[in-house]
PDB file of C-alpha atoms in Angstrom:
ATOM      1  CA  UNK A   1     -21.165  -5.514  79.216  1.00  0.00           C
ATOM      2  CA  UNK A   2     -22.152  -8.334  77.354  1.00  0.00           C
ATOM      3  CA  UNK A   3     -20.468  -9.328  73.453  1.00  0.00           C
ATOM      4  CA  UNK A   4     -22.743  -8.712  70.261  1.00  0.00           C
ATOM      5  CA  UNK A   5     -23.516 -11.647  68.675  1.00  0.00           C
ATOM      6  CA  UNK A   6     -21.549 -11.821  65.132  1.00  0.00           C
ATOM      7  CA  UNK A   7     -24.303 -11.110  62.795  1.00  0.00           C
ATOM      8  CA  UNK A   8     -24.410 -13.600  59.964  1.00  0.00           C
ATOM      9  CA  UNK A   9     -26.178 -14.377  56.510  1.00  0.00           C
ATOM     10  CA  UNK A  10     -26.814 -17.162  54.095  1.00  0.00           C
ATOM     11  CA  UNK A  11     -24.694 -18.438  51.386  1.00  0.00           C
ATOM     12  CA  UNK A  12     -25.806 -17.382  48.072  1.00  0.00           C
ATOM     13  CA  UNK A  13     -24.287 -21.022  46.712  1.00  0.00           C
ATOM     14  CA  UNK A  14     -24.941 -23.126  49.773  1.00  0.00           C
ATOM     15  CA  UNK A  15     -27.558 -21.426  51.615  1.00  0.00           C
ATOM     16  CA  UNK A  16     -25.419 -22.070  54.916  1.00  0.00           C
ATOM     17  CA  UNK A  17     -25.169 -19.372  57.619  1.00  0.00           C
ATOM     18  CA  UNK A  18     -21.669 -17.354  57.119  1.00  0.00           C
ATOM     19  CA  UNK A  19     -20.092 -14.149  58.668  1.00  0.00           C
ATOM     20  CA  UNK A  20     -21.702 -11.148  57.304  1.00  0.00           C
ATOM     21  CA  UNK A  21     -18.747  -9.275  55.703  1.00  0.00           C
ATOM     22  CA  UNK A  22     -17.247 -12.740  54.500  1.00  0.00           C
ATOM     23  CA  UNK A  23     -17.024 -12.105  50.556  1.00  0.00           C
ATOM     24  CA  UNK A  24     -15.884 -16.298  50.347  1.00  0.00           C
ATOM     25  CA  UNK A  25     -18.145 -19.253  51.636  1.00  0.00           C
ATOM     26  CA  UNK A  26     -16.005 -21.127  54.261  1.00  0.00           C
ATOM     27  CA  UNK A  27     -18.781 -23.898  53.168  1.00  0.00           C
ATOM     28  CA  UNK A  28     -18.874 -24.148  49.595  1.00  0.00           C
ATOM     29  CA  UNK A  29     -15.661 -21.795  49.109  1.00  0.00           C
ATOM     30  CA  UNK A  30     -18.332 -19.943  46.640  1.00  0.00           C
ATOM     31  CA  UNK A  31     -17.962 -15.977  46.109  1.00  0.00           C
ATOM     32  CA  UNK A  32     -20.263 -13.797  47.379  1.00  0.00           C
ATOM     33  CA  UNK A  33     -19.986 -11.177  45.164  1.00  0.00           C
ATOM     34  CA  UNK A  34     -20.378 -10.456  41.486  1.00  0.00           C
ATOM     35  CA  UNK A  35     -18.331 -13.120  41.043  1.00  0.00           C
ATOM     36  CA  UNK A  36     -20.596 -15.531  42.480  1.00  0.00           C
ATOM     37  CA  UNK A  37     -22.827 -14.771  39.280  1.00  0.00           C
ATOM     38  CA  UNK A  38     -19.847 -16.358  37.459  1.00  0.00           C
ATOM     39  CA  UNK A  39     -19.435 -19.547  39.607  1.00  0.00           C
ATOM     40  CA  UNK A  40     -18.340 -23.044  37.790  1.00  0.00           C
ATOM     41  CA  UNK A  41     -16.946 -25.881  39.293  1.00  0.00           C
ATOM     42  CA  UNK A  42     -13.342 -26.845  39.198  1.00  0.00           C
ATOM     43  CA  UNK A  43     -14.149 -29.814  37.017  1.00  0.00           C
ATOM     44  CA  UNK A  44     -15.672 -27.341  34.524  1.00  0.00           C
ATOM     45  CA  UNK A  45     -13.041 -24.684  34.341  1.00  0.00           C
ATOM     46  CA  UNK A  46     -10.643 -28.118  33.174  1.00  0.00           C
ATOM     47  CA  UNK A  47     -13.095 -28.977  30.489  1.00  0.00           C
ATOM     48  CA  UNK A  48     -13.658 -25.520  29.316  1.00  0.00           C
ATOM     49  CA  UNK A  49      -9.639 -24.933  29.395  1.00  0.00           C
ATOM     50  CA  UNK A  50      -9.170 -27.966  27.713  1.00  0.00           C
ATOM     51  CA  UNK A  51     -11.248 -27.569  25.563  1.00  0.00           C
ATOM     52  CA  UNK A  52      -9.514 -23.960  24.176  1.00  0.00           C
ATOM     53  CA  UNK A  53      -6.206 -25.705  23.653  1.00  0.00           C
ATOM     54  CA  UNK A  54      -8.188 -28.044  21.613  1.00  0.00           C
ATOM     55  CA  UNK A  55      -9.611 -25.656  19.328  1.00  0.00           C
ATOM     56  CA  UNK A  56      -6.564 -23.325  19.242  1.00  0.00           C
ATOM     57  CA  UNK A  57      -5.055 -26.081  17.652  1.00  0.00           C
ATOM     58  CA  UNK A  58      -7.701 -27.602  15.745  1.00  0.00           C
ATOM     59  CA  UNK A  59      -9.276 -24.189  14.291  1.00  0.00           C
ATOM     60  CA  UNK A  60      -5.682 -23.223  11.955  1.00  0.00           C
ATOM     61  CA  UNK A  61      -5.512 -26.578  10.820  1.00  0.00           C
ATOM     62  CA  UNK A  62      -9.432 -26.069   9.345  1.00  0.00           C
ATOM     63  CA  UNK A  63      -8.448 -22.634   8.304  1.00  0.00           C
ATOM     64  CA  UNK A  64      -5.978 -24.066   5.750  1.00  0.00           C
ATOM     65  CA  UNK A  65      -8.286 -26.808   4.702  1.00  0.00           C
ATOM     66  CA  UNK A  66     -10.600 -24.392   3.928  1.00  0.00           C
ATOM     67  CA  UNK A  67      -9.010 -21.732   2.882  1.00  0.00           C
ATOM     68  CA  UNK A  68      -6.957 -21.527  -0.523  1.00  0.00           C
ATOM     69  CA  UNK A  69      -3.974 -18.865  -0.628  1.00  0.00           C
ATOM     70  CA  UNK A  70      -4.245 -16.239  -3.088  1.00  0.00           C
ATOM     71  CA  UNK A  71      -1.986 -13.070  -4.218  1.00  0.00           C
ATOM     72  CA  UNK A  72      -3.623  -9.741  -4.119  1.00  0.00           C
ATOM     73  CA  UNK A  73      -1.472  -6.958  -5.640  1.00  0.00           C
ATOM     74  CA  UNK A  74      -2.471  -3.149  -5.293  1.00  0.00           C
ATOM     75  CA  UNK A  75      -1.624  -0.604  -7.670  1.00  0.00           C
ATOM     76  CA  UNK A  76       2.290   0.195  -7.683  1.00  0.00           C
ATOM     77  CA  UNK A  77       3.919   3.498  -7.441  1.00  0.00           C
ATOM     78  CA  UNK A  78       6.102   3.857 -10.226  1.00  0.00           C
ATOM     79  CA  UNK A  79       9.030   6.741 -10.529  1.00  0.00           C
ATOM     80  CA  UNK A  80      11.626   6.905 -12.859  1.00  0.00           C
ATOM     81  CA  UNK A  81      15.303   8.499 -12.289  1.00  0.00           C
ATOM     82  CA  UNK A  82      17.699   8.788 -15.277  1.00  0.00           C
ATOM     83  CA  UNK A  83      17.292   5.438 -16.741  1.00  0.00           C
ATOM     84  CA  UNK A  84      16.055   3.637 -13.602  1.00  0.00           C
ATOM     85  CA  UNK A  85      12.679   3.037 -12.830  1.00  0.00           C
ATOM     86  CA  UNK A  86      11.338   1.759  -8.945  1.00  0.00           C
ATOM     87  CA  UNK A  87       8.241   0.163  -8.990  1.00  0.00           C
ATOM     88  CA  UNK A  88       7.043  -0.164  -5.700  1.00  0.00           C
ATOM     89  CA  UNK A  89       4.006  -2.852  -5.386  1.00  0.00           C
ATOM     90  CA  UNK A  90       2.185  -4.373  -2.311  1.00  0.00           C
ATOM     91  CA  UNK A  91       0.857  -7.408  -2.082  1.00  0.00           C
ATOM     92  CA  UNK A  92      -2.030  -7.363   0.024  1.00  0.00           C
ATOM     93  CA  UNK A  93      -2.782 -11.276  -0.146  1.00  0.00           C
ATOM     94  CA  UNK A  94      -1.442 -14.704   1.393  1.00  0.00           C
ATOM     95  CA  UNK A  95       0.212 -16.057  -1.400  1.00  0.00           C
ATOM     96  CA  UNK A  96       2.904 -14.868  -3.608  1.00  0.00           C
ATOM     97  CA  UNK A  97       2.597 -13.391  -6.783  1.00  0.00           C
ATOM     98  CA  UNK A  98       4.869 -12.731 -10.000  1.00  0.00           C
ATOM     99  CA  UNK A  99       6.164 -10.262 -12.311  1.00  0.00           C
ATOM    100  CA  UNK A 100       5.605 -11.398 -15.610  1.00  0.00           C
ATOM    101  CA  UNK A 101       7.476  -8.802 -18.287  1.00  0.00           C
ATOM    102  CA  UNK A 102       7.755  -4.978 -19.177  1.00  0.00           C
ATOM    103  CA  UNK A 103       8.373  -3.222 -22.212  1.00  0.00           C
ATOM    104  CA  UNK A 104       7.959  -0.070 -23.997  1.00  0.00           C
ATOM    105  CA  UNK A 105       5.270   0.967 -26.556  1.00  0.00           C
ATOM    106  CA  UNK A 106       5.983   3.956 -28.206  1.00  0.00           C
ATOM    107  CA  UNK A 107       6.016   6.505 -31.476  1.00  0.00           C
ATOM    108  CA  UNK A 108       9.505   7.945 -30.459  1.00  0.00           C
ATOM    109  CA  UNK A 109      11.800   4.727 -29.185  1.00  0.00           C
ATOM    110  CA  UNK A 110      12.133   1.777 -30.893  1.00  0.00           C
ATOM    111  CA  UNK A 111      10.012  -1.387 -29.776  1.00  0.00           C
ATOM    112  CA  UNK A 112      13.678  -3.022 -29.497  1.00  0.00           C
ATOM    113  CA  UNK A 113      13.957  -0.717 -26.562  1.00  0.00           C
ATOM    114  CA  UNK A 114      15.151  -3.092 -23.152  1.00  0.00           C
ATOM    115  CA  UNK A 115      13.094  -2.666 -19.844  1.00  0.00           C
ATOM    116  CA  UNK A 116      15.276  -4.996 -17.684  1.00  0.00           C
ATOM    117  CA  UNK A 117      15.125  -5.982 -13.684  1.00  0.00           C
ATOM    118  CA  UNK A 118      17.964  -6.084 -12.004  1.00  0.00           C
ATOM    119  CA  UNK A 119      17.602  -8.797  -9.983  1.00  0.00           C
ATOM    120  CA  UNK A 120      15.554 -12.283 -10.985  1.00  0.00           C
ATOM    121  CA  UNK A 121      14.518 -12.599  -7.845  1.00  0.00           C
ATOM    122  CA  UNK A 122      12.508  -9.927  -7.604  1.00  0.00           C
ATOM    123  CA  UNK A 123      10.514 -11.432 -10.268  1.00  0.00           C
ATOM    124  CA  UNK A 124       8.734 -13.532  -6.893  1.00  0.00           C
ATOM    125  CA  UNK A 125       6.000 -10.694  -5.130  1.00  0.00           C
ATOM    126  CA  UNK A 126       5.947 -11.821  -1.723  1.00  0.00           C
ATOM    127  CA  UNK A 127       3.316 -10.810   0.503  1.00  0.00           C
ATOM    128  CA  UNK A 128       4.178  -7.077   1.519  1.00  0.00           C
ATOM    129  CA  UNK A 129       5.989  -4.432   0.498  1.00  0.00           C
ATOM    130  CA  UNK A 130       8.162  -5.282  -2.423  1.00  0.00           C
ATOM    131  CA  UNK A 131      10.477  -2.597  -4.374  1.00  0.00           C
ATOM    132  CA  UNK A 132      11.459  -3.718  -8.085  1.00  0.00           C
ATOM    133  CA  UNK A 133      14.405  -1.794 -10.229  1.00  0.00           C
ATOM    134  CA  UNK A 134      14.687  -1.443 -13.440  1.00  0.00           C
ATOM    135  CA  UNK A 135      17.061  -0.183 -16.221  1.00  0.00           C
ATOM    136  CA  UNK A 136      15.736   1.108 -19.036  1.00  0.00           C
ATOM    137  CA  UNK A 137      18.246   0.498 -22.450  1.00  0.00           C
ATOM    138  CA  UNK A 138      17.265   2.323 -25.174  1.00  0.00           C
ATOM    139  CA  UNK A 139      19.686   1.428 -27.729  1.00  0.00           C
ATOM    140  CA  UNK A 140      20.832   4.866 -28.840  1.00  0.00           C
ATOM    141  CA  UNK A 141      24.706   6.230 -28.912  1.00  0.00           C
ATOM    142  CA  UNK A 142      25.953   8.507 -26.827  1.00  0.00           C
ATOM    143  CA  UNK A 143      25.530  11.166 -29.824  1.00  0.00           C
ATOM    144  CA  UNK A 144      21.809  10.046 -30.824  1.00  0.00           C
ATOM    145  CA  UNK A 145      20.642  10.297 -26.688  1.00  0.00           C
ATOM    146  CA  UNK A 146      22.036  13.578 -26.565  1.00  0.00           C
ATOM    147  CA  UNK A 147      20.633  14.597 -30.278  1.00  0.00           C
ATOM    148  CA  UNK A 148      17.228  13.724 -28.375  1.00  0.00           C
ATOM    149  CA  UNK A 149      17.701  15.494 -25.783  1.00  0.00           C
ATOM    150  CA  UNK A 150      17.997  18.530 -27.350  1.00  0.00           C
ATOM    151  CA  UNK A 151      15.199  17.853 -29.345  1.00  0.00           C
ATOM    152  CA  UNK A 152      12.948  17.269 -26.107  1.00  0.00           C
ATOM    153  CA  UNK A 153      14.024  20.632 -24.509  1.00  0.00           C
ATOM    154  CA  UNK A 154      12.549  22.185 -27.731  1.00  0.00           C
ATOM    155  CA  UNK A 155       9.273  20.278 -27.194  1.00  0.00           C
ATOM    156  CA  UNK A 156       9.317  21.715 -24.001  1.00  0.00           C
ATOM    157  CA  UNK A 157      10.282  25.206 -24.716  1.00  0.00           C
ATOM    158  CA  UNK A 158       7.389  25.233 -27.092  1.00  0.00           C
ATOM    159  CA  UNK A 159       4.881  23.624 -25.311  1.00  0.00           C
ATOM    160  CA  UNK A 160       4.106  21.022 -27.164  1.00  0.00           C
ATOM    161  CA  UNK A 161       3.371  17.110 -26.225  1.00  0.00           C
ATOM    162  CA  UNK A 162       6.441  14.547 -27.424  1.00  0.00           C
ATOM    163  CA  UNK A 163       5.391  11.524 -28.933  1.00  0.00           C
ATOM    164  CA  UNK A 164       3.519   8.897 -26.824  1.00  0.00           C
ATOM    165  CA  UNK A 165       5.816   6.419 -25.118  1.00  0.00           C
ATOM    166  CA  UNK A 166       4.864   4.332 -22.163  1.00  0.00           C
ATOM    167  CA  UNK A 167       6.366   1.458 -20.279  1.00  0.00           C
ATOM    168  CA  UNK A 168       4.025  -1.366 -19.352  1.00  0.00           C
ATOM    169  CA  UNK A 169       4.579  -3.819 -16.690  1.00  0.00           C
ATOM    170  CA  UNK A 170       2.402  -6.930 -16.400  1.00  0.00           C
ATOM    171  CA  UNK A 171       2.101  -8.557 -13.468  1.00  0.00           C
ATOM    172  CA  UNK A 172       0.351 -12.097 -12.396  1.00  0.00           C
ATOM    173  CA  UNK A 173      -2.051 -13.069  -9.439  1.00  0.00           C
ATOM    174  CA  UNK A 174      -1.772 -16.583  -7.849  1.00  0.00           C
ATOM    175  CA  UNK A 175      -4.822 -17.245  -9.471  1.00  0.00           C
ATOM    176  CA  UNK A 176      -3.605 -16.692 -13.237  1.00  0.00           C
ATOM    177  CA  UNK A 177      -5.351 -13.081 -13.279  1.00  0.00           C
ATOM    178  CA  UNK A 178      -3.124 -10.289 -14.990  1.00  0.00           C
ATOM    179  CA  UNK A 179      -2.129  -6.538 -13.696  1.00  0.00           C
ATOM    180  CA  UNK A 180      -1.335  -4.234 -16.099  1.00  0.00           C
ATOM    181  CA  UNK A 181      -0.305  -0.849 -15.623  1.00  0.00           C
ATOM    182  CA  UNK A 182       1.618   1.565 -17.433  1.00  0.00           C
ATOM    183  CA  UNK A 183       4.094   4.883 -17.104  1.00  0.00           C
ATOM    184  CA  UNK A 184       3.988   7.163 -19.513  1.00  0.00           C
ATOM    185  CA  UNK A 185       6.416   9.712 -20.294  1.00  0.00           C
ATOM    186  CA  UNK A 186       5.888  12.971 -21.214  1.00  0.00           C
ATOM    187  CA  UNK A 187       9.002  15.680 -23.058  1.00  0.00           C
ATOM    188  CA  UNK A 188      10.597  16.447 -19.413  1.00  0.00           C
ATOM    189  CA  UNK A 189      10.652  12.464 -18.394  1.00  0.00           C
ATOM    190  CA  UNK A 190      12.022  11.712 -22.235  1.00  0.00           C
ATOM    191  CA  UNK A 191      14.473  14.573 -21.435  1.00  0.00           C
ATOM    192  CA  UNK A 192      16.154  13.321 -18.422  1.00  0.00           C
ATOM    193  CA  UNK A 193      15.579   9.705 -20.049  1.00  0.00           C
ATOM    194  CA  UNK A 194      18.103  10.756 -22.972  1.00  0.00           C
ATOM    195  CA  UNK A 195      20.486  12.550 -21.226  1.00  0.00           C
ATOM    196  CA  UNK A 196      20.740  10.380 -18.565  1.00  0.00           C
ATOM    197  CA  UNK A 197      21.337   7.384 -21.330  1.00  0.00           C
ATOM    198  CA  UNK A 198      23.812   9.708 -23.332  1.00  0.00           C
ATOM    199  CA  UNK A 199      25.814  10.221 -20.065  1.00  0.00           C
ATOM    200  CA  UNK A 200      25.496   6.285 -19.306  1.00  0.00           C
ATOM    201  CA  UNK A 201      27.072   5.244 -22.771  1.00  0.00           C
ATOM    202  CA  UNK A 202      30.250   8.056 -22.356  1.00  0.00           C
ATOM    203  CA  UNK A 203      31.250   5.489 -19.799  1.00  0.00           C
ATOM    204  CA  UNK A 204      30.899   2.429 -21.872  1.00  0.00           C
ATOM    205  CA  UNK A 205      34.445   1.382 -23.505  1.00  0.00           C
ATOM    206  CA  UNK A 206      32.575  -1.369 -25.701  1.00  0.00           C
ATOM    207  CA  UNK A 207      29.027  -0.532 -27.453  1.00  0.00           C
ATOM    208  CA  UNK A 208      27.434  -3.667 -27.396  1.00  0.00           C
ATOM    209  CA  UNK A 209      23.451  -5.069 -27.911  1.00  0.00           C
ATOM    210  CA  UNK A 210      23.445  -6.241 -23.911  1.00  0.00           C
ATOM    211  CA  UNK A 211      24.677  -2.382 -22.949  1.00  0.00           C
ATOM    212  CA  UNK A 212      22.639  -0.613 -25.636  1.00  0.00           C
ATOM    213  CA  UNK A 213      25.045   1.969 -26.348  1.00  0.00           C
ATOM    214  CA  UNK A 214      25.483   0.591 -30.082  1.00  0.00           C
ATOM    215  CA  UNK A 215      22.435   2.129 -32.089  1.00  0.00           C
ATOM    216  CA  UNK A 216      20.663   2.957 -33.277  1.00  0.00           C
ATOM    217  CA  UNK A 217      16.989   2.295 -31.268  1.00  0.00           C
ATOM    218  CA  UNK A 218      15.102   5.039 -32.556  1.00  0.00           C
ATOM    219  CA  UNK A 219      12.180   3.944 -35.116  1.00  0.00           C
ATOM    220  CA  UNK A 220      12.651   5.169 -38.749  1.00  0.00           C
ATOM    221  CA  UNK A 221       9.998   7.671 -38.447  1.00  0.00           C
ATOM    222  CA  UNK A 222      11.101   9.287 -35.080  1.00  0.00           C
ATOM    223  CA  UNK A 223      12.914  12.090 -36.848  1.00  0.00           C
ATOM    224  CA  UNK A 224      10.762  12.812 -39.302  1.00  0.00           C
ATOM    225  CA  UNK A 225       8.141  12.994 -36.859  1.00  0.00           C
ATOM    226  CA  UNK A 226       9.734  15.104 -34.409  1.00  0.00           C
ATOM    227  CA  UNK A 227      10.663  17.195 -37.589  1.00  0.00           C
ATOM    228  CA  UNK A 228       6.959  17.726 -38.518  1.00  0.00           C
ATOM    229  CA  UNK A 229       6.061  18.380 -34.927  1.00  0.00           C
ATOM    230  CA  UNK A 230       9.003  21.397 -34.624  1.00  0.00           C
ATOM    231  CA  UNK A 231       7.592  22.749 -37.621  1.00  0.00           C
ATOM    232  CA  UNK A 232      10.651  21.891 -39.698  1.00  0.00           C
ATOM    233  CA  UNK A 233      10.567  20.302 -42.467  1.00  0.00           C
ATOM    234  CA  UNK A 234      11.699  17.124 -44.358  1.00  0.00           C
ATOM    235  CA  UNK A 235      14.924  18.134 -46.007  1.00  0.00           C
ATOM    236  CA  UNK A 236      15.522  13.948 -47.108  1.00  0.00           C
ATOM    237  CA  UNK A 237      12.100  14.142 -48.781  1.00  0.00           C
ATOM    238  CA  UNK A 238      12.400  18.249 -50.285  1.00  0.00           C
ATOM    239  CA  UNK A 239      15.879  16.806 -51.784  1.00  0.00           C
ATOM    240  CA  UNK A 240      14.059  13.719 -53.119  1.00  0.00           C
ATOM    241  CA  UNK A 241      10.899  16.138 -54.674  1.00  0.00           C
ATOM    242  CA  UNK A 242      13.684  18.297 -56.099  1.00  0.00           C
ATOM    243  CA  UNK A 243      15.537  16.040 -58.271  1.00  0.00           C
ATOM    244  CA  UNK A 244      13.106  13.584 -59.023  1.00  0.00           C
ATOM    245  CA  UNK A 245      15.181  11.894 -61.395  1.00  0.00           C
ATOM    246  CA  UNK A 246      18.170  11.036 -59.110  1.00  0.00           C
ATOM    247  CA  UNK A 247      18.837   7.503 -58.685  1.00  0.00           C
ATOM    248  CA  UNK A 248      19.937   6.209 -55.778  1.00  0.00           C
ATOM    249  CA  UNK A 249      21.344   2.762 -54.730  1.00  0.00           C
ATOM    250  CA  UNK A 250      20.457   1.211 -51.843  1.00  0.00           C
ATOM    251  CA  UNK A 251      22.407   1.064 -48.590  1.00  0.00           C
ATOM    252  CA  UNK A 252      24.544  -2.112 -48.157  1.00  0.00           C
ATOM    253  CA  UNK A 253      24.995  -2.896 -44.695  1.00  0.00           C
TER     254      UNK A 253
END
C-alpha cells in the first residue's frame, strides 16, 4: 500500500507551501489563524511597547500641568448629641479644603454662645470622608440650663415652636468659594441641648468664660419671650405698670 502524500497549503504571510493542520508558518513563523489578522513584526511590538512606557510616564506629568487642584465639598450630615455636634462632610475634589467658623444665630441663646472644634486640625478638609466635633457652650449655669429645660418641655407639651436658633458652619473651597449650611433646632433639640449643658456644668468645680458654666448667655429678651409665648405674662413689667411712680436705681455690677 502506498503512503498519502501530506496534503499542504499556502502561507497566509509568506505564501510558502506548509502542512495543512500547521496553525504556525515554519517559514515566516506567522500565525495562521485569527491571529494572523493581528500580525506585527518584532521590531514593531518594541516600538509600540516602548512607546506605552513613554506615555505612561509622560501623560501624569501633562495631567498636572494642565490640570489645577480644586476642593469640592458635598453637603454634610450634621447631628447633634447633648452638647456635641458631628458634622460629617466629604470632599469630593483633589485638593483640600477648610473650615472657616461656626456660630449660633438665635432669638433664645445669646450671640455670645461658643460653637467650638475640638481639634484644630480638623479645621484642614482633606479629600474624603472627614468627621468634625464640636462642643456647643452656651454660657448658662447649671440652674439657668435646667430653668430652660423645663421651659422647652412646656413648648413641647403644648405644641408650640421655641424660638428660632440655628448653628451655621461656613466652610471654604480651594478656590475661595464659601459653603454655608445651617442646623436648626427645634423645642426637643433645645431640650436635650439644656439639660445636657445643665448636667455638664454640675461637674465643673470652677465656672469660668472658657467652660461656660458662669452665666448668664441667655439674651435679655429670652424670658420675656418665652413668657409671652406660654401665655404668661410679664410680672417685671405688670409690677412696673402698677406703681408707676416707684423709682428704681440702677444695678451696679
Amino acid at each position: 500500500m502506498e503512503k498519502t502524500k501530506d496534503q499542504t497549503k499556502n502561507c497566509k504571510q509568506c505564501c510558502l507551501p506548509i502542512p495543512e493542520k500547521a496553525k504556525i508558518c515554519t517559514h515566516c513563523q506567522s500565525h495562521q489563524d485569527w491571529r494572523g489578522f493581528f500580525s506585527i513584526s518584532n521590531t514593531v511590538l518594541a516600538l509600540l511597547t516602548a512607546l506605552v512606557s513613554v506615555l505612561a510616564i509622560a501623560i501624569p506629568s501633562l495631567y498636572s500641568l494642565l490640570h489645577t487642584p480644586k476642593s469640592d465639598m458635598a453637603d454634610p450630615m450634621i447631628t447633634l448629641d447633648g452638647t456635641t455636634v458631628r458634622v460629617l462632610i466629604n470632599n469630593r475634589g483633589d485638593a483640600s479644603g477648610v473650615f472657616v467658623r461656626a456660630d449660633v444665630r438665635s432669638d433664645y441663646l445669646a450671640g455670645a454662645t461658643k460653637v467650638r472644634l475640638r481639634d484644630d486640625q480638623q479645621a484642614v478638609i482633606t479629600p474624603g470622608a472627614n468627621l468634625l466635633m464640636f462642643d456647643i457652650i452656651p454660657l448658662l449655669t447649671q440652674d439657668e440650663s435646667y430653668q430652660n429645660s423645663v421651659d422647652m418641655i412646656e413648648l413641647i407639651i403644648q405644641k408650640k415652636d421655641a424660638p428660632n436658633t440655628d448653628i451655621v458652619f461656613q466652610f471654604g473651597d480651594s478656590d475661595g468659594a464659601l459653603m454655608v449650611t445651617r442646623l436648626s433646632l427645634d423645642a426637643d433639640k433645645l431640650f436635650e441641648l439644656m439639660r445636657a449643658n445643665s448636667d455638664r456644668c454640675s461637674a465643673i468645680k470652677v465656672p469660668d468664660f472658657y467652660n461656660g458654666c458662669i452665666g448668664a448667655g441667655a439674651a435679655p429678651d429670652s424670658a420675656a419671650l418665652l413668657e409671652m409665648m406660654n401665655g404668661k405674662p410679664d410680672e417685671k413689667n405688670n409690677q412696673n405698670k402698677q406703681v408707676p411712680d416707684q423709682q428704681t436705681t440702677p444695678h451696679q455690677p
